[in-house]
Amino acid sequence: MTTAAPMAGRVAHGLTYAVLGWAVAYGGVRLAWTVGESPEFGRFGSDLLGFTGWPSVALCVAAGVVAVALDRQRTWRPALAGIAWTIAAALVAAAAILLPEVVALLLFAVGPHVDPVGMASRLGCVTGAALLALATFGYQRRTRGDCPACCRTVRPGLRRSAPAWWARWAAYAAVAGLVARFAAQVSVGFDGLTADASVIALEIGLVLAGVLLPLALTHRWGEVWPNWVPLLAGRPIPRLLLLVPGLGLGTGIVAYFGTGLAQVASGSDSEFSDTFLWAAMSAYCVLGLGLVVASADYHLRTRRACGACGR
């Protein structure tokens, strides 16, 4: 008997208490804002999308309840895992406005329109999603795994030295999504888009995130620094350097623009035509999904092998 199983159990219990603590704290704030007077949230009019008022309170309660269920369940229940992932996805989608705010912070383009209270609320919402996702990961590893040391499922071909074919296609789809996004922009013109330094930086960042990042996730030069990189040539690239932006950006893009598509479908007003919005936002969703899929393969390919099962 290894010490990994008891350690995994303690981590699982800790995550359960973390989700419960978050649900009480953040859910309490949502409850106070629902029955009392909520703050003003600037130009967006709300801190969350889709889940405000009592639905936001119900989402917090559901997260706490499912976290306890995950901790107490000792066998694999696909329906339970599906419910947990759905709640986590709903929390991410509710805080989708956080994506442009984080981009603005990275580009040092934060203006007076940014609402600190709303941003803090969205960060709190995403924190709950992350904690619940970790708890769900732990449940899956504990109940589906074959190895008692790492809880990974031992299947032939799970660990590879080369990217899977579907990961390469996902990377190319991400690049195609970026190309389609710029093609949609051609139809409405680029007037004013290059006049601001922050917008230029955003366009450069889009090219890096939509071309360089997905290709790096699925090619050898995304694991070892190329020869032309000074001082680092031939050294392994820290996996988190690609994995964090790949998963983070991919998830954020899908959540933000997926929510945008839902708003367009419901008939929300915009200065742009519905045709342009459908084309541009769909292209962004393809880009985000491609990044998530390519990042998932990169994770499986580059994670440290288990000393017990080799997976």
Short mmCIF file of C-alpha atoms in Angstrom, two decimals:
data_model
loop_
_atom_site.label_atom_id
_atom_site.label_comp_id
_atom_site.label_asym_id
_atom_site.label_seq_id
_atom_site.Cartn_x
_atom_site.Cartn_y
_atom_site.Cartn_z
CA MET A 1 0.00 0.00 0.00
CA THR A 2 1.48 3.32 -1.05
CA THR A 3 1.11 6.62 0.73
CA ALA A 4 -0.44 8.15 -2.41
CA ALA A 5 -3.97 6.91 -1.67
CA PRO A 6 -4.23 8.45 1.84
CA MET A 7 -2.70 11.66 0.51
CA ALA A 8 -5.23 11.74 -2.35
CA GLY A 9 -8.01 11.26 0.20
CA ARG A 10 -6.82 14.18 2.30
CA VAL A 11 -6.58 16.39 -0.77
CA ALA A 12 -10.10 15.37 -1.82
CA HIS A 13 -11.49 16.25 1.63
CA GLY A 14 -9.62 19.55 1.56
CA LEU A 15 -11.10 20.45 -1.82
CA THR A 16 -14.58 19.57 -0.56
CA TYR A 17 -14.20 21.93 2.38
CA ALA A 18 -12.75 24.58 0.07
CA VAL A 19 -15.79 24.39 -2.23
CA LEU A 20 -18.14 24.46 0.76
CA GLY A 21 -16.31 27.46 2.21
CA TRP A 22 -16.50 29.24 -1.11
CA ALA A 23 -20.20 28.39 -1.49
CA VAL A 24 -20.99 29.83 1.94
CA ALA A 25 -18.89 32.97 1.48
CA TYR A 26 -19.66 33.79 -2.14
CA GLY A 27 -23.21 32.47 -1.91
CA GLY A 28 -23.73 34.69 1.12
CA VAL A 29 -22.70 37.74 -0.88
CA ARG A 30 -25.03 36.72 -3.73
CA LEU A 31 -27.87 36.24 -1.22
CA ALA A 32 -27.26 39.63 0.38
CA TRP A 33 -27.29 41.30 -3.04
CA THR A 34 -30.46 39.44 -3.99
CA VAL A 35 -32.59 40.23 -0.93
CA GLY A 36 -30.96 43.62 -0.35
CA GLU A 37 -29.48 46.27 -2.59
CA SER A 38 -26.73 45.23 -5.00
CA PRO A 39 -23.96 47.62 -6.11
CA GLU A 40 -23.97 49.47 -9.41
CA PHE A 41 -21.87 47.65 -12.00
CA GLY A 42 -20.99 50.35 -14.51
CA ARG A 43 -21.43 49.89 -18.24
CA PHE A 44 -22.20 46.16 -18.09
CA GLY A 45 -25.11 46.68 -15.73
CA SER A 46 -24.37 43.41 -13.92
CA ASP A 47 -21.41 41.55 -12.50
CA LEU A 48 -22.41 38.17 -13.96
CA LEU A 49 -24.05 37.01 -17.17
CA GLY A 50 -27.14 34.84 -17.11
CA PHE A 51 -26.89 33.97 -13.41
CA THR A 52 -27.93 36.92 -11.28
CA GLY A 53 -30.28 37.17 -8.33
CA TRP A 54 -31.66 33.86 -7.08
CA PRO A 55 -30.14 31.79 -9.94
CA SER A 56 -26.67 32.85 -8.76
CA VAL A 57 -27.52 31.78 -5.20
CA ALA A 58 -28.84 28.46 -6.49
CA LEU A 59 -25.62 27.93 -8.46
CA CYS A 60 -23.54 28.36 -5.29
CA VAL A 61 -25.75 25.95 -3.36
CA ALA A 62 -25.55 23.41 -6.18
CA ALA A 63 -21.75 23.64 -6.23
CA GLY A 64 -21.55 22.93 -2.49
CA VAL A 65 -24.01 20.03 -2.65
CA VAL A 66 -22.30 18.33 -5.60
CA ALA A 67 -18.87 18.76 -3.95
CA VAL A 68 -20.11 16.80 -0.93
CA ALA A 69 -21.60 14.15 -3.23
CA LEU A 70 -18.30 13.80 -5.07
CA ASP A 71 -16.42 13.35 -1.81
CA ARG A 72 -18.77 10.69 -0.43
CA GLN A 73 -19.19 8.67 -3.61
CA ARG A 74 -16.76 5.76 -3.84
CA THR A 75 -17.69 4.45 -7.28
CA TRP A 76 -17.69 6.00 -10.73
CA ARG A 77 -20.96 7.74 -11.58
CA PRO A 78 -20.84 9.47 -14.99
CA ALA A 79 -24.04 11.41 -14.29
CA LEU A 80 -22.59 12.89 -11.09
CA ALA A 81 -19.40 13.95 -12.88
CA GLY A 82 -21.49 15.43 -15.68
CA ILE A 83 -23.51 17.50 -13.23
CA ALA A 84 -20.33 18.75 -11.55
CA TRP A 85 -18.74 19.76 -14.86
CA THR A 86 -21.98 21.48 -15.93
CA ILE A 87 -22.05 23.57 -12.75
CA ALA A 88 -18.37 24.48 -13.15
CA ALA A 89 -18.98 25.47 -16.79
CA ALA A 90 -21.97 27.59 -15.77
CA LEU A 91 -19.82 29.43 -13.22
CA VAL A 92 -17.18 30.14 -15.87
CA ALA A 93 -19.81 31.31 -18.37
CA ALA A 94 -21.40 33.57 -15.76
CA ALA A 95 -18.04 35.33 -15.25
CA ALA A 96 -17.22 35.52 -18.98
CA ILE A 97 -16.78 39.31 -18.84
CA LEU A 98 -13.59 38.62 -16.91
CA LEU A 99 -11.77 37.72 -20.16
CA PRO A 100 -11.69 41.23 -21.71
CA GLU A 101 -10.86 42.69 -18.29
CA VAL A 102 -7.83 40.42 -17.87
CA VAL A 103 -6.72 41.21 -21.44
CA ALA A 104 -7.02 44.93 -20.67
CA LEU A 105 -4.88 44.47 -17.56
CA LEU A 106 -2.22 42.60 -19.53
CA LEU A 107 -2.17 45.36 -22.15
CA PHE A 108 -2.09 48.10 -19.48
CA ALA A 109 -5.24 49.49 -21.07
CA VAL A 110 -7.47 49.56 -18.02
CA GLY A 111 -9.71 52.61 -18.18
CA PRO A 112 -12.08 54.30 -15.74
CA HIS A 113 -14.93 52.09 -17.00
CA VAL A 114 -13.50 49.02 -15.21
CA ASP A 115 -15.57 48.29 -12.12
CA PRO A 116 -13.42 46.81 -9.30
CA VAL A 117 -16.43 45.41 -7.40
CA GLY A 118 -17.77 43.65 -10.48
CA MET A 119 -14.34 42.32 -11.36
CA ALA A 120 -13.83 41.02 -7.83
CA SER A 121 -17.20 39.28 -8.02
CA ARG A 122 -16.28 37.63 -11.30
CA LEU A 123 -12.95 36.51 -9.87
CA GLY A 124 -14.83 34.99 -6.96
CA CYS A 125 -17.13 33.16 -9.35
CA VAL A 126 -14.22 31.75 -11.36
CA THR A 127 -12.52 30.70 -8.12
CA GLY A 128 -15.52 28.55 -7.29
CA ALA A 129 -15.45 27.02 -10.76
CA ALA A 130 -11.75 26.17 -10.39
CA LEU A 131 -12.23 24.57 -6.97
CA LEU A 132 -15.17 22.50 -8.18
CA ALA A 133 -13.24 21.44 -11.29
CA LEU A 134 -10.33 20.26 -9.13
CA ALA A 135 -12.71 18.33 -6.90
CA THR A 136 -14.27 16.70 -9.96
CA PHE A 137 -10.86 15.81 -11.36
CA GLY A 138 -10.00 14.20 -8.04
CA TYR A 139 -13.23 12.22 -8.04
CA GLN A 140 -12.60 10.95 -11.57
CA ARG A 141 -9.04 9.91 -10.78
CA ARG A 142 -10.09 8.22 -7.55
CA THR A 143 -12.97 6.21 -9.02
CA ARG A 144 -11.87 5.57 -12.60
CA GLY A 145 -8.13 4.97 -12.18
CA ASP A 146 -6.47 1.58 -12.22
CA CYS A 147 -3.18 2.56 -10.58
CA PRO A 148 -3.32 2.97 -6.76
CA ALA A 149 -0.37 5.36 -6.82
CA CYS A 150 -1.46 7.93 -9.42
CA CYS A 151 -5.10 6.88 -10.01
CA ARG A 152 -4.54 7.03 -13.77
CA THR A 153 -6.30 4.60 -16.05
CA VAL A 154 -3.79 2.20 -17.56
CA ARG A 155 -4.66 1.97 -21.24
CA PRO A 156 -2.33 1.15 -24.13
CA GLY A 157 -1.30 4.21 -26.07
CA LEU A 158 -2.41 6.71 -23.44
CA ARG A 159 1.12 8.01 -23.03
CA ARG A 160 2.67 9.16 -26.32
CA SER A 161 5.84 10.85 -27.46
CA ALA A 162 4.14 12.51 -30.43
CA PRO A 163 0.94 14.57 -30.65
CA ALA A 164 -2.26 12.71 -31.52
CA TRP A 165 -3.73 13.31 -34.95
CA TRP A 166 -6.83 14.90 -33.42
CA ALA A 167 -4.68 17.36 -31.50
CA ARG A 168 -2.96 18.49 -34.70
CA TRP A 169 -6.31 18.96 -36.38
CA ALA A 170 -7.50 20.96 -33.38
CA ALA A 171 -4.43 23.20 -33.63
CA TYR A 172 -4.99 23.79 -37.32
CA ALA A 173 -8.68 24.49 -36.60
CA ALA A 174 -7.60 27.12 -34.06
CA VAL A 175 -5.44 28.81 -36.69
CA ALA A 176 -8.31 28.61 -39.18
CA GLY A 177 -10.60 30.20 -36.58
CA LEU A 178 -8.26 33.17 -36.25
CA VAL A 179 -8.06 33.54 -40.04
CA ALA A 180 -11.86 33.43 -40.25
CA ARG A 181 -12.08 36.09 -37.54
CA PHE A 182 -9.90 38.49 -39.49
CA ALA A 183 -11.75 37.61 -42.70
CA ALA A 184 -14.99 38.62 -41.00
CA GLN A 185 -13.38 41.91 -39.98
CA VAL A 186 -12.60 42.65 -43.62
CA SER A 187 -16.32 42.85 -44.30
CA VAL A 188 -16.78 45.73 -41.84
CA GLY A 189 -13.37 47.35 -42.30
CA PHE A 190 -10.44 48.09 -40.02
CA ASP A 191 -11.06 51.80 -39.51
CA GLY A 192 -9.81 52.88 -36.11
CA LEU A 193 -8.49 49.47 -35.14
CA THR A 194 -4.85 50.42 -35.67
CA ALA A 195 -5.00 53.91 -34.19
CA ASP A 196 -4.57 52.81 -30.58
CA ALA A 197 -1.39 51.20 -29.26
CA SER A 198 -3.39 48.87 -27.01
CA VAL A 199 -5.42 47.66 -29.99
CA ILE A 200 -2.25 46.98 -31.95
CA ALA A 201 -0.92 45.00 -28.99
CA LEU A 202 -4.21 43.09 -28.88
CA GLU A 203 -3.90 42.20 -32.55
CA ILE A 204 -0.35 40.97 -32.00
CA GLY A 205 -1.52 38.95 -29.01
CA LEU A 206 -4.28 37.41 -31.12
CA VAL A 207 -1.75 36.27 -33.70
CA LEU A 208 0.46 34.74 -30.98
CA ALA A 209 -2.48 33.04 -29.26
CA GLY A 210 -4.13 31.91 -32.47
CA VAL A 211 -1.09 30.78 -34.45
CA LEU A 212 2.05 30.36 -32.38
CA LEU A 213 0.43 28.87 -29.28
CA PRO A 214 -1.67 26.09 -30.89
CA LEU A 215 1.20 25.07 -33.17
CA ALA A 216 3.64 25.02 -30.25
CA LEU A 217 1.26 22.75 -28.34
CA THR A 218 1.38 20.18 -31.13
CA HIS A 219 4.97 20.33 -32.40
CA ARG A 220 8.34 19.32 -31.05
CA TRP A 221 9.52 22.93 -30.73
CA GLY A 222 6.81 23.39 -28.12
CA GLU A 223 8.64 20.96 -25.82
CA VAL A 224 12.29 21.91 -26.41
CA TRP A 225 13.58 25.42 -27.08
CA PRO A 226 14.61 25.75 -30.75
CA ASN A 227 18.27 26.26 -31.66
CA TRP A 228 17.74 29.91 -32.55
CA VAL A 229 16.66 30.85 -28.99
CA PRO A 230 19.69 32.36 -27.19
CA LEU A 231 20.81 30.72 -23.93
CA LEU A 232 17.84 28.33 -23.88
CA ALA A 233 18.41 26.33 -27.06
CA GLY A 234 17.98 22.59 -26.51
CA ARG A 235 16.54 22.93 -23.00
CA PRO A 236 13.08 21.60 -22.11
CA ILE A 237 10.30 24.18 -22.15
CA PRO A 238 8.41 24.33 -18.81
CA ARG A 239 5.10 22.66 -19.62
CA LEU A 240 3.08 25.22 -17.67
CA LEU A 241 4.46 27.97 -19.91
CA LEU A 242 2.23 26.64 -22.70
CA LEU A 243 -0.36 24.69 -20.76
CA VAL A 244 -1.63 27.56 -18.58
CA PRO A 245 -2.23 30.06 -21.42
CA GLY A 246 -3.52 27.30 -23.69
CA LEU A 247 -6.19 26.09 -21.27
CA GLY A 248 -6.84 29.49 -19.73
CA LEU A 249 -7.24 31.40 -22.97
CA GLY A 250 -9.11 28.57 -24.66
CA THR A 251 -11.62 28.23 -21.84
CA GLY A 252 -12.03 31.98 -21.48
CA ILE A 253 -12.56 32.52 -25.20
CA VAL A 254 -15.18 29.78 -25.44
CA ALA A 255 -16.99 31.06 -22.35
CA TYR A 256 -16.97 34.71 -23.42
CA PHE A 257 -17.86 34.34 -27.08
CA GLY A 258 -20.15 31.38 -26.48
CA THR A 259 -22.13 33.60 -24.13
CA GLY A 260 -22.00 36.32 -26.79
CA LEU A 261 -23.50 33.95 -29.34
CA ALA A 262 -26.31 33.15 -26.92
CA GLN A 263 -27.00 36.87 -26.54
CA VAL A 264 -27.04 37.38 -30.32
CA ALA A 265 -29.44 34.46 -30.66
CA SER A 266 -31.74 36.09 -28.09
CA GLY A 267 -31.84 39.30 -30.12
CA SER A 268 -29.53 41.65 -28.18
CA ASP A 269 -28.73 45.02 -29.78
CA SER A 270 -25.32 45.77 -31.29
CA GLU A 271 -23.70 48.27 -33.62
CA PHE A 272 -22.63 45.36 -35.84
CA SER A 273 -24.85 43.20 -38.03
CA ASP A 274 -25.95 39.78 -36.83
CA THR A 275 -24.11 38.21 -39.78
CA PHE A 276 -20.81 39.69 -38.68
CA LEU A 277 -21.37 38.79 -35.03
CA TRP A 278 -22.26 35.18 -35.86
CA ALA A 279 -19.22 34.82 -38.12
CA ALA A 280 -16.73 36.54 -35.78
CA MET A 281 -17.91 34.95 -32.55
CA SER A 282 -18.16 31.49 -34.10
CA ALA A 283 -14.59 31.88 -35.35
CA TYR A 284 -13.45 32.81 -31.86
CA CYS A 285 -15.23 29.75 -30.43
CA VAL A 286 -13.41 27.52 -32.93
CA LEU A 287 -10.14 29.15 -31.88
CA GLY A 288 -10.89 28.57 -28.20
CA LEU A 289 -12.01 24.97 -28.64
CA GLY A 290 -8.90 24.23 -30.70
CA LEU A 291 -6.69 25.59 -27.93
CA VAL A 292 -8.47 23.53 -25.26
CA VAL A 293 -8.20 20.28 -27.25
CA ALA A 294 -4.54 20.86 -28.20
CA SER A 295 -3.74 21.74 -24.57
CA ALA A 296 -5.40 18.55 -23.33
CA ASP A 297 -3.18 16.44 -25.61
CA TYR A 298 -0.13 18.46 -24.57
CA HIS A 299 -0.94 17.73 -20.93
CA LEU A 300 -1.26 13.98 -21.52
CA ARG A 301 1.94 13.92 -23.57
CA THR A 302 4.19 15.92 -21.28
CA ARG A 303 3.02 15.03 -17.76
CA ARG A 304 5.47 13.23 -15.50
CA ALA A 305 5.27 9.45 -15.67
CA CYS A 306 4.05 7.58 -12.60
CA GLY A 307 6.77 5.57 -10.88
CA ALA A 308 4.37 2.66 -10.26
CA CYS A 309 2.57 2.14 -13.57
CA GLY A 310 4.67 4.21 -15.94
CA ARG A 311 1.66 6.16 -17.22
#
